Structure formats: C-alpha cells, structure tokens
Amino acid sequence: MKKFLKTISVALLSIAVVGCGSSSTKVETSKENVQVNEIENEATQGEDATSQASKTVENKERVIVGSVALVNILDALGVEMVGVPSTSYTLPESVAEATSIGNPMSPDMEVMLSLEPTVIVALESLGEEYKTNFSNENIETLLVSLSSYDDLKETITVLGKRFGKEAEAAKLIEGFTSREASVLEKIAGKENPEVMILFGAPGNFMIATTKSYVGDLVSRVGGINIIEDTSSSFIPVNMEFLADKNPDIILTMSHANPETMKAVFEEEFATNQVWQHFDAVKEGHVINLDSDYFGMSANLLALDAMEMLVDILYE
C-alpha cells in the first residue's frame, strides 16, 4: 500500500512539473507571437506610409499657365508650374525648369498634352481654344479675367482658393488695398485731367476706353477718358470724331515690339498734320507708357502703374 501511494505521488508530481513547464512555454510563445505581430504591423504601416507617399506624389498638381501675368501671380502664391508661355519678358526663377508651351496666343497643344497637366490656368479672352482642345482629355481648365484692377484682385482670390493658398492671396490683396489708399490720398482735391490713350500695334492704331485695363487704371487715379464708349475695350481711331476733342495728355501704349512702336508713334505725331491741332502734341504732353507696367492684362505691378500715372497726370 505504501509503495502504491508513493508511486501515485511521484506520478502526480511529474504531471505537475510537466504542466508548469508547458504553461511557461505557452507564455514565452505568446510573447514571441506578439513581437512578431508587432514587427509585421510596423512593416505593414511602413508599406502603407510608402504607398501613401507614392500616391501623394502621383496626385501632385501639374499646372500649365497660359499668360505671363498669371505666371507671376501663381509664383507669388507659391504654386509650382510645369508649363509656361514663351515671352520676351523675364519670368520668375521658380519656372526656370518649366517647359515652354509656345506663344500665349497660339500655344502648342501637343506639348501641353505631353506634360500631362492636371489643370490649365488661362485668361478668359484666350481660353475658348483651351476648352475646345482639352474638353475631351478630362483636364481641368480654369479660366480667369485680368481685364481690370478689380478682376486682378478677384483672380488672386480664386487662384488662392483653388490651390490652397488662401493666406498668400489675402496677403497680396492686403498689400494692394494699403497702397491704393495712399495713391488716392495723393490726388485728393486735384483737378482731373482729360486723357486720350492711344494703343498701337504694327499697322494699326486704336483708342483704349475705360473698359480696357489701362483705361481702368487711368480712371481710378482721376483721369477723364475723352472716349466715353464702354461697349468695348478698344475702338478704331476716327479723326473726324476726335476733331473736337482736346485732351490735356495723350498716353501711348503697345503690346508687341514696344521700342519699335514708340518710334512709330513719334513719327506719326511729327509727320501727320491731323494731330497738330491737339494741345497735348504741341506742348509735348505725349507720354509713352512702359509696357512692363501697362499691358493688355492686369498684373502684379498694378499699384506701381497707378503711382506712375499719378506722377504723369498731375506732376
């Protein structure tokens, strides 16, 4: 009986020892499994992060811009561009590596498509061609206006919102508003001069109305445009109509070949007797506007242009 009980005790003790060993092994194995799972989770998270980063790169905006004025605005907002128009003007350093899409008036559509743009920003006045060519390519075409000073501010706001640059846009407009108030203070109480704005292109003269960008600037600084027609931005020169007009100042501007057109204007006023009845011509009050500041479209130099006009019209 004693031997039997002793045998049973030994057997139970062995079972207990084995049981404890088995429990310990399970705990260690469980810990190893947790560590393996943690490593696998970290690896998965790393892969997810890499994948997300890859998607971010893939989804990065590829912006093509159709006008020099818009290039400068987007540069000021901090928007990267892959395509810009060719121009004789100096473009920002940020687009030094951007591809030229050709003349703003007739861009190379094949080049533009090759850049795989996600959005094309262009002027309304030139935008219909963009819409026609890219409507079937599922490419966003954002058309904006730069026909006036107010259009400029509105376009900055629109572009700031579109590209997530609202703060930068607000800062730009705040700077405009502050300087604009200073300009208006300078002309307060002064007599408003009558002005003719003569636009020239090779073989063609036009008169700018208040609906043109430069006409709008002149009006904002108190100049009285002798042409009251606001149905269009420019109208043909009609000397019979101008016979009873006698502006205090004649401003000349050109879009292309400014130096060439400056010489053409000078020759026109010197040789065409029709202009000799204008006091502005006889008294030398014909001023050629710098095309860097006074172009066909509003641009970031608008307040510089206004300040220059104050000097021209009043001093």
PDB file of C-alpha atoms in Angstrom:
ATOM      1  CA  MET A   1       0.000   0.000   0.000  1.00  0.00           C
ATOM      2  CA  LYS A   2       2.836   2.388   0.918  1.00  0.00           C
ATOM      3  CA  LYS A   3       4.624   1.560  -2.319  1.00  0.00           C
ATOM      4  CA  PHE A   4       1.428   2.160  -4.254  1.00  0.00           C
ATOM      5  CA  LEU A   5       0.828   5.578  -2.639  1.00  0.00           C
ATOM      6  CA  LYS A   6       4.454   6.545  -3.191  1.00  0.00           C
ATOM      7  CA  THR A   7       4.157   5.609  -6.856  1.00  0.00           C
ATOM      8  CA  ILE A   8       0.960   7.703  -7.199  1.00  0.00           C
ATOM      9  CA  SER A   9       2.636  10.726  -5.536  1.00  0.00           C
ATOM     10  CA  VAL A  10       5.620  10.566  -7.837  1.00  0.00           C
ATOM     11  CA  ALA A  11       3.337  10.354 -10.860  1.00  0.00           C
ATOM     12  CA  LEU A  12       1.272  13.377  -9.730  1.00  0.00           C
ATOM     13  CA  LEU A  13       4.417  15.402  -9.049  1.00  0.00           C
ATOM     14  CA  SER A  14       5.733  14.603 -12.521  1.00  0.00           C
ATOM     15  CA  ILE A  15       2.475  15.697 -14.067  1.00  0.00           C
ATOM     16  CA  ALA A  16       2.598  18.966 -12.120  1.00  0.00           C
ATOM     17  CA  VAL A  17       6.146  19.650 -13.198  1.00  0.00           C
ATOM     18  CA  VAL A  18       5.310  18.922 -16.812  1.00  0.00           C
ATOM     19  CA  GLY A  19       2.219  21.143 -16.539  1.00  0.00           C
ATOM     20  CA  CYS A  20       4.263  24.053 -15.227  1.00  0.00           C
ATOM     21  CA  GLY A  21       6.798  23.633 -17.979  1.00  0.00           C
ATOM     22  CA  SER A  22       4.048  23.587 -20.586  1.00  0.00           C
ATOM     23  CA  SER A  23       2.474  26.794 -19.192  1.00  0.00           C
ATOM     24  CA  SER A  24       5.809  28.598 -19.252  1.00  0.00           C
ATOM     25  CA  THR A  25       6.397  27.548 -22.834  1.00  0.00           C
ATOM     26  CA  LYS A  26       2.973  28.840 -23.842  1.00  0.00           C
ATOM     27  CA  VAL A  27       3.650  32.241 -22.237  1.00  0.00           C
ATOM     28  CA  GLU A  28       7.003  32.576 -23.966  1.00  0.00           C
ATOM     29  CA  THR A  29       5.482  31.515 -27.276  1.00  0.00           C
ATOM     30  CA  SER A  30       2.688  34.046 -26.814  1.00  0.00           C
ATOM     31  CA  LYS A  31       5.241  36.801 -26.185  1.00  0.00           C
ATOM     32  CA  GLU A  32       7.132  35.822 -29.311  1.00  0.00           C
ATOM     33  CA  ASN A  33       3.897  35.894 -31.307  1.00  0.00           C
ATOM     34  CA  VAL A  34       3.118  39.421 -30.029  1.00  0.00           C
ATOM     35  CA  GLN A  35       6.599  40.590 -31.010  1.00  0.00           C
ATOM     36  CA  VAL A  36       6.274  39.017 -34.451  1.00  0.00           C
ATOM     37  CA  ASN A  37       2.840  40.625 -34.876  1.00  0.00           C
ATOM     38  CA  GLU A  38       4.235  43.992 -33.820  1.00  0.00           C
ATOM     39  CA  ILE A  39       7.074  43.692 -36.350  1.00  0.00           C
ATOM     40  CA  GLU A  40       4.634  42.662 -39.057  1.00  0.00           C
ATOM     41  CA  ASN A  41       2.322  45.596 -38.155  1.00  0.00           C
ATOM     42  CA  GLU A  42       5.230  48.038 -38.281  1.00  0.00           C
ATOM     43  CA  ALA A  43       6.264  46.660 -41.648  1.00  0.00           C
ATOM     44  CA  THR A  44       2.686  46.950 -42.890  1.00  0.00           C
ATOM     45  CA  GLN A  45       2.450  50.519 -41.585  1.00  0.00           C
ATOM     46  CA  GLY A  46       5.731  51.313 -43.301  1.00  0.00           C
ATOM     47  CA  GLU A  47       4.409  49.904 -46.549  1.00  0.00           C
ATOM     48  CA  ASP A  48       1.176  51.887 -46.116  1.00  0.00           C
ATOM     49  CA  ALA A  49       3.149  55.087 -45.497  1.00  0.00           C
ATOM     50  CA  THR A  50       5.295  54.439 -48.550  1.00  0.00           C
ATOM     51  CA  SER A  51       2.205  53.700 -50.590  1.00  0.00           C
ATOM     52  CA  GLN A  52       0.528  56.884 -49.313  1.00  0.00           C
ATOM     53  CA  ALA A  53       3.614  58.942 -50.110  1.00  0.00           C
ATOM     54  CA  SER A  54       3.677  57.404 -53.565  1.00  0.00           C
ATOM     55  CA  LYS A  55       0.034  58.335 -54.059  1.00  0.00           C
ATOM     56  CA  THR A  56       0.746  61.880 -52.872  1.00  0.00           C
ATOM     57  CA  VAL A  57       3.486  62.218 -55.463  1.00  0.00           C
ATOM     58  CA  GLU A  58       1.241  60.726 -58.115  1.00  0.00           C
ATOM     59  CA  ASN A  59      -1.563  63.150 -57.193  1.00  0.00           C
ATOM     60  CA  LYS A  60       0.659  66.238 -57.175  1.00  0.00           C
ATOM     61  CA  GLU A  61      -0.745  69.085 -59.252  1.00  0.00           C
ATOM     62  CA  ARG A  62       0.775  69.598 -62.697  1.00  0.00           C
ATOM     63  CA  VAL A  63      -0.110  73.165 -63.617  1.00  0.00           C
ATOM     64  CA  ILE A  64       0.176  74.760 -67.061  1.00  0.00           C
ATOM     65  CA  VAL A  65      -0.292  78.525 -67.337  1.00  0.00           C
ATOM     66  CA  GLY A  66      -1.283  80.431 -70.467  1.00  0.00           C
ATOM     67  CA  SER A  67      -0.226  84.019 -69.719  1.00  0.00           C
ATOM     68  CA  VAL A  68       2.789  85.824 -68.278  1.00  0.00           C
ATOM     69  CA  ALA A  69       0.627  87.807 -65.840  1.00  0.00           C
ATOM     70  CA  LEU A  70      -0.848  84.575 -64.483  1.00  0.00           C
ATOM     71  CA  VAL A  71       2.614  83.009 -64.171  1.00  0.00           C
ATOM     72  CA  ASN A  72       3.673  85.897 -61.929  1.00  0.00           C
ATOM     73  CA  ILE A  73       0.521  85.639 -59.823  1.00  0.00           C
ATOM     74  CA  LEU A  74       0.893  81.892 -59.267  1.00  0.00           C
ATOM     75  CA  ASP A  75       4.577  82.361 -58.480  1.00  0.00           C
ATOM     76  CA  ALA A  76       3.667  84.944 -55.823  1.00  0.00           C
ATOM     77  CA  LEU A  77       1.179  82.450 -54.363  1.00  0.00           C
ATOM     78  CA  GLY A  78       3.824  79.710 -54.267  1.00  0.00           C
ATOM     79  CA  VAL A  79       2.211  77.413 -56.864  1.00  0.00           C
ATOM     80  CA  GLU A  80       4.554  75.193 -58.893  1.00  0.00           C
ATOM     81  CA  MET A  81       4.140  75.168 -62.686  1.00  0.00           C
ATOM     82  CA  VAL A  82       5.269  72.654 -65.307  1.00  0.00           C
ATOM     83  CA  GLY A  83       4.339  74.660 -68.414  1.00  0.00           C
ATOM     84  CA  VAL A  84       4.548  78.398 -69.150  1.00  0.00           C
ATOM     85  CA  PRO A  85       4.238  80.579 -72.289  1.00  0.00           C
ATOM     86  CA  SER A  86       7.230  81.785 -74.246  1.00  0.00           C
ATOM     87  CA  THR A  87       7.879  85.510 -73.828  1.00  0.00           C
ATOM     88  CA  SER A  88      10.436  88.256 -74.140  1.00  0.00           C
ATOM     89  CA  TYR A  89       9.669  89.299 -70.578  1.00  0.00           C
ATOM     90  CA  THR A  90      11.658  87.936 -67.644  1.00  0.00           C
ATOM     91  CA  LEU A  91       9.827  85.117 -65.872  1.00  0.00           C
ATOM     92  CA  PRO A  92      10.245  84.177 -62.186  1.00  0.00           C
ATOM     93  CA  GLU A  93      13.136  81.947 -61.171  1.00  0.00           C
ATOM     94  CA  SER A  94      10.654  79.332 -59.948  1.00  0.00           C
ATOM     95  CA  VAL A  95       9.712  78.425 -63.545  1.00  0.00           C
ATOM     96  CA  ALA A  96      13.276  78.237 -64.872  1.00  0.00           C
ATOM     97  CA  GLU A  97      12.851  74.482 -65.398  1.00  0.00           C
ATOM     98  CA  ALA A  98       9.278  74.684 -66.717  1.00  0.00           C
ATOM     99  CA  THR A  99       8.583  73.706 -70.315  1.00  0.00           C
ATOM    100  CA  SER A 100       7.650  76.393 -72.832  1.00  0.00           C
ATOM    101  CA  ILE A 101       4.216  75.850 -74.392  1.00  0.00           C
ATOM    102  CA  GLY A 102       4.816  78.478 -77.077  1.00  0.00           C
ATOM    103  CA  ASN A 103       3.165  81.785 -77.874  1.00  0.00           C
ATOM    104  CA  PRO A 104       0.319  82.674 -75.468  1.00  0.00           C
ATOM    105  CA  MET A 105      -1.919  83.493 -78.443  1.00  0.00           C
ATOM    106  CA  SER A 106      -1.345  80.111 -80.097  1.00  0.00           C
ATOM    107  CA  PRO A 107       0.178  77.585 -77.670  1.00  0.00           C
ATOM    108  CA  ASP A 108       1.424  74.173 -78.782  1.00  0.00           C
ATOM    109  CA  MET A 109      -1.328  71.795 -77.714  1.00  0.00           C
ATOM    110  CA  GLU A 110       0.767  68.670 -78.292  1.00  0.00           C
ATOM    111  CA  VAL A 111       3.470  69.948 -75.963  1.00  0.00           C
ATOM    112  CA  MET A 112       0.842  70.797 -73.378  1.00  0.00           C
ATOM    113  CA  LEU A 113      -0.647  67.308 -73.518  1.00  0.00           C
ATOM    114  CA  SER A 114       2.797  65.731 -73.235  1.00  0.00           C
ATOM    115  CA  LEU A 115       3.230  67.465 -69.876  1.00  0.00           C
ATOM    116  CA  GLU A 116       0.219  65.516 -68.519  1.00  0.00           C
ATOM    117  CA  PRO A 117      -1.346  68.540 -66.797  1.00  0.00           C
ATOM    118  CA  THR A 118      -3.943  68.216 -64.054  1.00  0.00           C
ATOM    119  CA  VAL A 119      -5.104  71.819 -64.531  1.00  0.00           C
ATOM    120  CA  ILE A 120      -4.606  74.571 -67.110  1.00  0.00           C
ATOM    121  CA  VAL A 121      -4.951  78.194 -65.995  1.00  0.00           C
ATOM    122  CA  ALA A 122      -5.642  80.713 -68.756  1.00  0.00           C
ATOM    123  CA  LEU A 123      -7.310  84.036 -69.489  1.00  0.00           C
ATOM    124  CA  GLU A 124     -10.966  84.072 -70.480  1.00  0.00           C
ATOM    125  CA  SER A 125     -10.117  86.135 -73.542  1.00  0.00           C
ATOM    126  CA  LEU A 126      -7.913  83.318 -74.869  1.00  0.00           C
ATOM    127  CA  GLY A 127      -9.472  80.377 -73.114  1.00  0.00           C
ATOM    128  CA  GLU A 128     -12.007  79.040 -75.577  1.00  0.00           C
ATOM    129  CA  GLU A 129      -9.274  77.324 -77.572  1.00  0.00           C
ATOM    130  CA  TYR A 130      -8.053  75.618 -74.420  1.00  0.00           C
ATOM    131  CA  LYS A 131     -11.551  74.417 -73.583  1.00  0.00           C
ATOM    132  CA  THR A 132     -12.113  73.111 -77.085  1.00  0.00           C
ATOM    133  CA  ASN A 133      -8.843  71.182 -77.179  1.00  0.00           C
ATOM    134  CA  PHE A 134      -8.905  69.755 -73.675  1.00  0.00           C
ATOM    135  CA  SER A 135     -12.607  69.130 -73.061  1.00  0.00           C
ATOM    136  CA  ASN A 136     -12.203  65.512 -74.204  1.00  0.00           C
ATOM    137  CA  GLU A 137      -8.981  64.947 -72.257  1.00  0.00           C
ATOM    138  CA  ASN A 138     -10.571  65.188 -68.801  1.00  0.00           C
ATOM    139  CA  ILE A 139      -8.211  68.051 -67.923  1.00  0.00           C
ATOM    140  CA  GLU A 140      -9.481  70.882 -65.745  1.00  0.00           C
ATOM    141  CA  THR A 141      -9.388  74.277 -67.476  1.00  0.00           C
ATOM    142  CA  LEU A 142      -9.607  77.251 -65.120  1.00  0.00           C
ATOM    143  CA  LEU A 143     -10.377  80.487 -66.976  1.00  0.00           C
ATOM    144  CA  VAL A 144      -9.983  83.828 -65.196  1.00  0.00           C
ATOM    145  CA  SER A 145     -10.140  87.509 -66.138  1.00  0.00           C
ATOM    146  CA  LEU A 146      -7.484  90.211 -65.852  1.00  0.00           C
ATOM    147  CA  SER A 147      -9.343  92.950 -67.724  1.00  0.00           C
ATOM    148  CA  SER A 148      -9.372  95.381 -64.800  1.00  0.00           C
ATOM    149  CA  TYR A 149      -7.855  96.085 -61.411  1.00  0.00           C
ATOM    150  CA  ASP A 150     -10.884  94.532 -59.682  1.00  0.00           C
ATOM    151  CA  ASP A 151     -10.513  91.456 -61.901  1.00  0.00           C
ATOM    152  CA  LEU A 152      -6.917  91.158 -60.730  1.00  0.00           C
ATOM    153  CA  LYS A 153      -7.920  91.022 -57.081  1.00  0.00           C
ATOM    154  CA  GLU A 154     -10.760  88.604 -57.809  1.00  0.00           C
ATOM    155  CA  THR A 155      -8.445  86.311 -59.790  1.00  0.00           C
ATOM    156  CA  ILE A 156      -5.886  86.256 -56.967  1.00  0.00           C
ATOM    157  CA  THR A 157      -8.659  85.209 -54.577  1.00  0.00           C
ATOM    158  CA  VAL A 158      -9.946  82.492 -56.924  1.00  0.00           C
ATOM    159  CA  LEU A 159      -6.480  81.053 -57.552  1.00  0.00           C
ATOM    160  CA  GLY A 160      -5.623  81.181 -53.858  1.00  0.00           C
ATOM    161  CA  LYS A 161      -8.704  79.141 -53.047  1.00  0.00           C
ATOM    162  CA  ARG A 162      -8.175  76.671 -55.903  1.00  0.00           C
ATOM    163  CA  PHE A 163      -4.590  75.854 -54.924  1.00  0.00           C
ATOM    164  CA  GLY A 164      -4.949  76.063 -51.145  1.00  0.00           C
ATOM    165  CA  LYS A 165      -3.054  79.364 -50.927  1.00  0.00           C
ATOM    166  CA  GLU A 166      -5.741  81.493 -49.281  1.00  0.00           C
ATOM    167  CA  ALA A 167      -3.352  83.098 -46.785  1.00  0.00           C
ATOM    168  CA  GLU A 168      -0.888  84.104 -49.503  1.00  0.00           C
ATOM    169  CA  ALA A 169      -3.713  85.521 -51.628  1.00  0.00           C
ATOM    170  CA  ALA A 170      -5.104  87.548 -48.723  1.00  0.00           C
ATOM    171  CA  LYS A 171      -1.649  88.979 -48.022  1.00  0.00           C
ATOM    172  CA  LEU A 172      -1.238  90.089 -51.649  1.00  0.00           C
ATOM    173  CA  ILE A 173      -4.617  91.804 -51.721  1.00  0.00           C
ATOM    174  CA  GLU A 174      -3.990  93.462 -48.364  1.00  0.00           C
ATOM    175  CA  GLY A 175      -0.831  94.998 -49.802  1.00  0.00           C
ATOM    176  CA  PHE A 176      -2.803  96.306 -52.785  1.00  0.00           C
ATOM    177  CA  THR A 177      -5.502  97.835 -50.603  1.00  0.00           C
ATOM    178  CA  SER A 178      -2.994  99.643 -48.411  1.00  0.00           C
ATOM    179  CA  ARG A 179      -1.100 101.173 -51.344  1.00  0.00           C
ATOM    180  CA  GLU A 180      -4.309 102.037 -53.179  1.00  0.00           C
ATOM    181  CA  ALA A 181      -5.433 104.204 -50.255  1.00  0.00           C
ATOM    182  CA  SER A 182      -2.080 106.006 -50.352  1.00  0.00           C
ATOM    183  CA  VAL A 183      -2.455 106.702 -54.089  1.00  0.00           C
ATOM    184  CA  LEU A 184      -5.942 108.147 -53.653  1.00  0.00           C
ATOM    185  CA  GLU A 185      -4.698 110.449 -50.898  1.00  0.00           C
ATOM    186  CA  LYS A 186      -2.156 111.948 -53.324  1.00  0.00           C
ATOM    187  CA  ILE A 187      -4.807 113.010 -55.839  1.00  0.00           C
ATOM    188  CA  ALA A 188      -7.458 114.188 -53.393  1.00  0.00           C
ATOM    189  CA  GLY A 189      -8.658 117.696 -54.316  1.00  0.00           C
ATOM    190  CA  LYS A 190      -6.662 117.915 -57.556  1.00  0.00           C
ATOM    191  CA  GLU A 191      -8.172 118.883 -60.908  1.00  0.00           C
ATOM    192  CA  ASN A 192      -8.815 115.831 -63.056  1.00  0.00           C
ATOM    193  CA  PRO A 193      -7.058 115.954 -66.448  1.00  0.00           C
ATOM    194  CA  GLU A 194      -8.619 114.796 -69.718  1.00  0.00           C
ATOM    195  CA  VAL A 195      -6.741 111.896 -71.261  1.00  0.00           C
ATOM    196  CA  MET A 196      -6.537 110.037 -74.552  1.00  0.00           C
ATOM    197  CA  ILE A 197      -4.991 106.551 -74.503  1.00  0.00           C
ATOM    198  CA  LEU A 198      -3.647 105.549 -77.888  1.00  0.00           C
ATOM    199  CA  PHE A 199      -2.827 101.884 -78.407  1.00  0.00           C
ATOM    200  CA  GLY A 200      -0.540 100.885 -81.232  1.00  0.00           C
ATOM    201  CA  ALA A 201       0.320  97.677 -82.994  1.00  0.00           C
ATOM    202  CA  PRO A 202       2.218  97.397 -86.279  1.00  0.00           C
ATOM    203  CA  GLY A 203      -0.003  98.982 -88.949  1.00  0.00           C
ATOM    204  CA  ASN A 204      -2.852  99.747 -86.591  1.00  0.00           C
ATOM    205  CA  PHE A 205      -3.860 102.427 -84.055  1.00  0.00           C
ATOM    206  CA  MET A 206      -6.710 102.052 -81.574  1.00  0.00           C
ATOM    207  CA  ILE A 207      -8.045 104.147 -78.711  1.00  0.00           C
ATOM    208  CA  ALA A 208      -8.398 102.499 -75.298  1.00  0.00           C
ATOM    209  CA  THR A 209     -11.672 103.060 -73.454  1.00  0.00           C
ATOM    210  CA  THR A 210     -12.342 102.838 -69.723  1.00  0.00           C
ATOM    211  CA  LYS A 211     -13.161  99.184 -70.270  1.00  0.00           C
ATOM    212  CA  SER A 212      -9.527  98.381 -71.060  1.00  0.00           C
ATOM    213  CA  TYR A 213      -7.076  97.624 -68.259  1.00  0.00           C
ATOM    214  CA  VAL A 214      -5.009 100.805 -68.729  1.00  0.00           C
ATOM    215  CA  GLY A 215      -8.215 102.815 -69.189  1.00  0.00           C
ATOM    216  CA  ASP A 216      -9.439 101.416 -65.888  1.00  0.00           C
ATOM    217  CA  LEU A 217      -6.213 102.466 -64.122  1.00  0.00           C
ATOM    218  CA  VAL A 218      -6.414 105.980 -65.566  1.00  0.00           C
ATOM    219  CA  SER A 219      -9.988 106.323 -64.299  1.00  0.00           C
ATOM    220  CA  ARG A 220      -9.004 105.065 -60.841  1.00  0.00           C
ATOM    221  CA  VAL A 221      -6.454 107.845 -60.448  1.00  0.00           C
ATOM    222  CA  GLY A 222      -8.889 110.512 -61.591  1.00  0.00           C
ATOM    223  CA  GLY A 223      -8.093 110.786 -65.285  1.00  0.00           C
ATOM    224  CA  ILE A 224     -11.071 111.598 -67.529  1.00  0.00           C
ATOM    225  CA  ASN A 225     -11.048 109.459 -70.666  1.00  0.00           C
ATOM    226  CA  ILE A 226     -12.187 111.517 -73.676  1.00  0.00           C
ATOM    227  CA  ILE A 227     -13.772 108.333 -75.068  1.00  0.00           C
ATOM    228  CA  GLU A 228     -16.937 107.548 -73.164  1.00  0.00           C
ATOM    229  CA  ASP A 229     -17.766 104.438 -75.192  1.00  0.00           C
ATOM    230  CA  THR A 230     -17.643 101.429 -72.858  1.00  0.00           C
ATOM    231  CA  SER A 231     -19.039  98.802 -75.229  1.00  0.00           C
ATOM    232  CA  SER A 232     -15.533  97.527 -75.967  1.00  0.00           C
ATOM    233  CA  SER A 233     -12.004  97.897 -74.640  1.00  0.00           C
ATOM    234  CA  PHE A 234     -10.618  99.470 -77.833  1.00  0.00           C
ATOM    235  CA  ILE A 235     -12.156 101.374 -80.726  1.00  0.00           C
ATOM    236  CA  PRO A 236     -10.661 102.415 -84.076  1.00  0.00           C
ATOM    237  CA  VAL A 237      -9.131 105.883 -84.385  1.00  0.00           C
ATOM    238  CA  ASN A 238     -11.616 108.214 -86.079  1.00  0.00           C
ATOM    239  CA  MET A 239     -10.018 111.607 -86.660  1.00  0.00           C
ATOM    240  CA  GLU A 240     -13.344 113.236 -87.583  1.00  0.00           C
ATOM    241  CA  PHE A 241     -14.753 112.138 -84.245  1.00  0.00           C
ATOM    242  CA  LEU A 242     -11.630 113.389 -82.457  1.00  0.00           C
ATOM    243  CA  ALA A 243     -11.727 116.786 -84.205  1.00  0.00           C
ATOM    244  CA  ASP A 244     -13.496 118.492 -81.300  1.00  0.00           C
ATOM    245  CA  LYS A 245     -11.526 116.615 -78.624  1.00  0.00           C
ATOM    246  CA  ASN A 246      -8.547 118.235 -76.964  1.00  0.00           C
ATOM    247  CA  PRO A 247      -7.110 116.071 -74.192  1.00  0.00           C
ATOM    248  CA  ASP A 248      -4.593 117.510 -71.739  1.00  0.00           C
ATOM    249  CA  ILE A 249      -2.414 114.408 -72.081  1.00  0.00           C
ATOM    250  CA  ILE A 250      -2.041 111.665 -74.665  1.00  0.00           C
ATOM    251  CA  LEU A 251      -0.775 108.321 -73.383  1.00  0.00           C
ATOM    252  CA  THR A 252       0.617 105.818 -75.883  1.00  0.00           C
ATOM    253  CA  MET A 253       0.945 102.098 -75.251  1.00  0.00           C
ATOM    254  CA  SER A 254       1.792  98.999 -77.245  1.00  0.00           C
ATOM    255  CA  HIS A 255       1.511  95.261 -76.800  1.00  0.00           C
ATOM    256  CA  ALA A 256       4.315  93.950 -79.005  1.00  0.00           C
ATOM    257  CA  ASN A 257       7.669  95.462 -80.028  1.00  0.00           C
ATOM    258  CA  PRO A 258       7.356  98.435 -77.632  1.00  0.00           C
ATOM    259  CA  GLU A 259      10.545 100.178 -78.783  1.00  0.00           C
ATOM    260  CA  THR A 260       9.538  99.867 -82.413  1.00  0.00           C
ATOM    261  CA  MET A 261       6.065 101.199 -81.699  1.00  0.00           C
ATOM    262  CA  LYS A 262       7.473 104.099 -79.686  1.00  0.00           C
ATOM    263  CA  ALA A 263       9.366 105.215 -82.798  1.00  0.00           C
ATOM    264  CA  VAL A 264       6.219 104.751 -84.908  1.00  0.00           C
ATOM    265  CA  PHE A 265       4.225 106.967 -82.543  1.00  0.00           C
ATOM    266  CA  GLU A 266       6.876 109.663 -82.617  1.00  0.00           C
ATOM    267  CA  GLU A 267       6.912 109.671 -86.408  1.00  0.00           C
ATOM    268  CA  GLU A 268       3.105 109.732 -86.547  1.00  0.00           C
ATOM    269  CA  PHE A 269       2.818 112.806 -84.346  1.00  0.00           C
ATOM    270  CA  ALA A 270       5.692 114.567 -86.126  1.00  0.00           C
ATOM    271  CA  THR A 271       4.539 113.977 -89.699  1.00  0.00           C
ATOM    272  CA  ASN A 272       0.745 113.630 -89.607  1.00  0.00           C
ATOM    273  CA  GLN A 273      -0.689 117.156 -89.552  1.00  0.00           C
ATOM    274  CA  VAL A 274      -4.028 115.883 -88.281  1.00  0.00           C
ATOM    275  CA  TRP A 275      -2.509 115.520 -84.807  1.00  0.00           C
ATOM    276  CA  GLN A 276      -1.136 119.047 -84.743  1.00  0.00           C
ATOM    277  CA  HIS A 277      -4.365 120.636 -83.501  1.00  0.00           C
ATOM    278  CA  PHE A 278      -4.067 118.736 -80.211  1.00  0.00           C
ATOM    279  CA  ASP A 279      -2.543 120.908 -77.482  1.00  0.00           C
ATOM    280  CA  ALA A 280      -1.038 117.765 -75.930  1.00  0.00           C
ATOM    281  CA  VAL A 281       1.003 117.194 -79.108  1.00  0.00           C
ATOM    282  CA  LYS A 282       2.021 120.851 -79.494  1.00  0.00           C
ATOM    283  CA  GLU A 283       3.043 121.144 -75.837  1.00  0.00           C
ATOM    284  CA  GLY A 284       4.860 117.828 -75.663  1.00  0.00           C
ATOM    285  CA  HIS A 285       2.362 116.154 -73.360  1.00  0.00           C
ATOM    286  CA  VAL A 286       2.532 112.839 -75.185  1.00  0.00           C
ATOM    287  CA  ILE A 287       3.795 110.140 -72.821  1.00  0.00           C
ATOM    288  CA  ASN A 288       4.854 106.646 -73.855  1.00  0.00           C
ATOM    289  CA  LEU A 289       3.835 104.112 -71.202  1.00  0.00           C
ATOM    290  CA  ASP A 290       6.287 101.414 -70.124  1.00  0.00           C
ATOM    291  CA  SER A 291       4.926  98.096 -71.411  1.00  0.00           C
ATOM    292  CA  ASP A 292       6.297  96.276 -68.345  1.00  0.00           C
ATOM    293  CA  TYR A 293       3.707  98.122 -66.239  1.00  0.00           C
ATOM    294  CA  PHE A 294       0.995  98.940 -68.764  1.00  0.00           C
ATOM    295  CA  GLY A 295      -0.006  95.873 -70.733  1.00  0.00           C
ATOM    296  CA  MET A 296      -3.165  94.381 -72.142  1.00  0.00           C
ATOM    297  CA  SER A 297      -3.871  92.486 -68.913  1.00  0.00           C
ATOM    298  CA  ALA A 298      -3.796  93.437 -65.251  1.00  0.00           C
ATOM    299  CA  ASN A 299      -0.730  92.227 -63.380  1.00  0.00           C
ATOM    300  CA  LEU A 300       1.026  92.396 -60.018  1.00  0.00           C
ATOM    301  CA  LEU A 301       2.565  95.769 -60.931  1.00  0.00           C
ATOM    302  CA  ALA A 302      -0.860  97.437 -60.910  1.00  0.00           C
ATOM    303  CA  LEU A 303      -0.130  99.684 -57.923  1.00  0.00           C
ATOM    304  CA  ASP A 304       3.261 100.661 -59.343  1.00  0.00           C
ATOM    305  CA  ALA A 305       1.419 101.609 -62.529  1.00  0.00           C
ATOM    306  CA  MET A 306      -1.108 103.699 -60.598  1.00  0.00           C
ATOM    307  CA  GLU A 307       1.660 105.567 -58.797  1.00  0.00           C
ATOM    308  CA  MET A 308       3.372 106.229 -62.133  1.00  0.00           C
ATOM    309  CA  LEU A 309       0.116 107.557 -63.577  1.00  0.00           C
ATOM    310  CA  VAL A 310      -0.286 109.971 -60.665  1.00  0.00           C
ATOM    311  CA  ASP A 311       3.143 111.407 -61.478  1.00  0.00           C
ATOM    312  CA  ILE A 312       2.312 111.598 -65.207  1.00  0.00           C
ATOM    313  CA  LEU A 313      -1.173 113.119 -64.900  1.00  0.00           C
ATOM    314  CA  TYR A 314      -0.611 115.540 -62.046  1.00  0.00           C
ATOM    315  CA  GLU A 315       3.067 116.438 -61.925  1.00  0.00           C
TER     316      GLU A 315
END
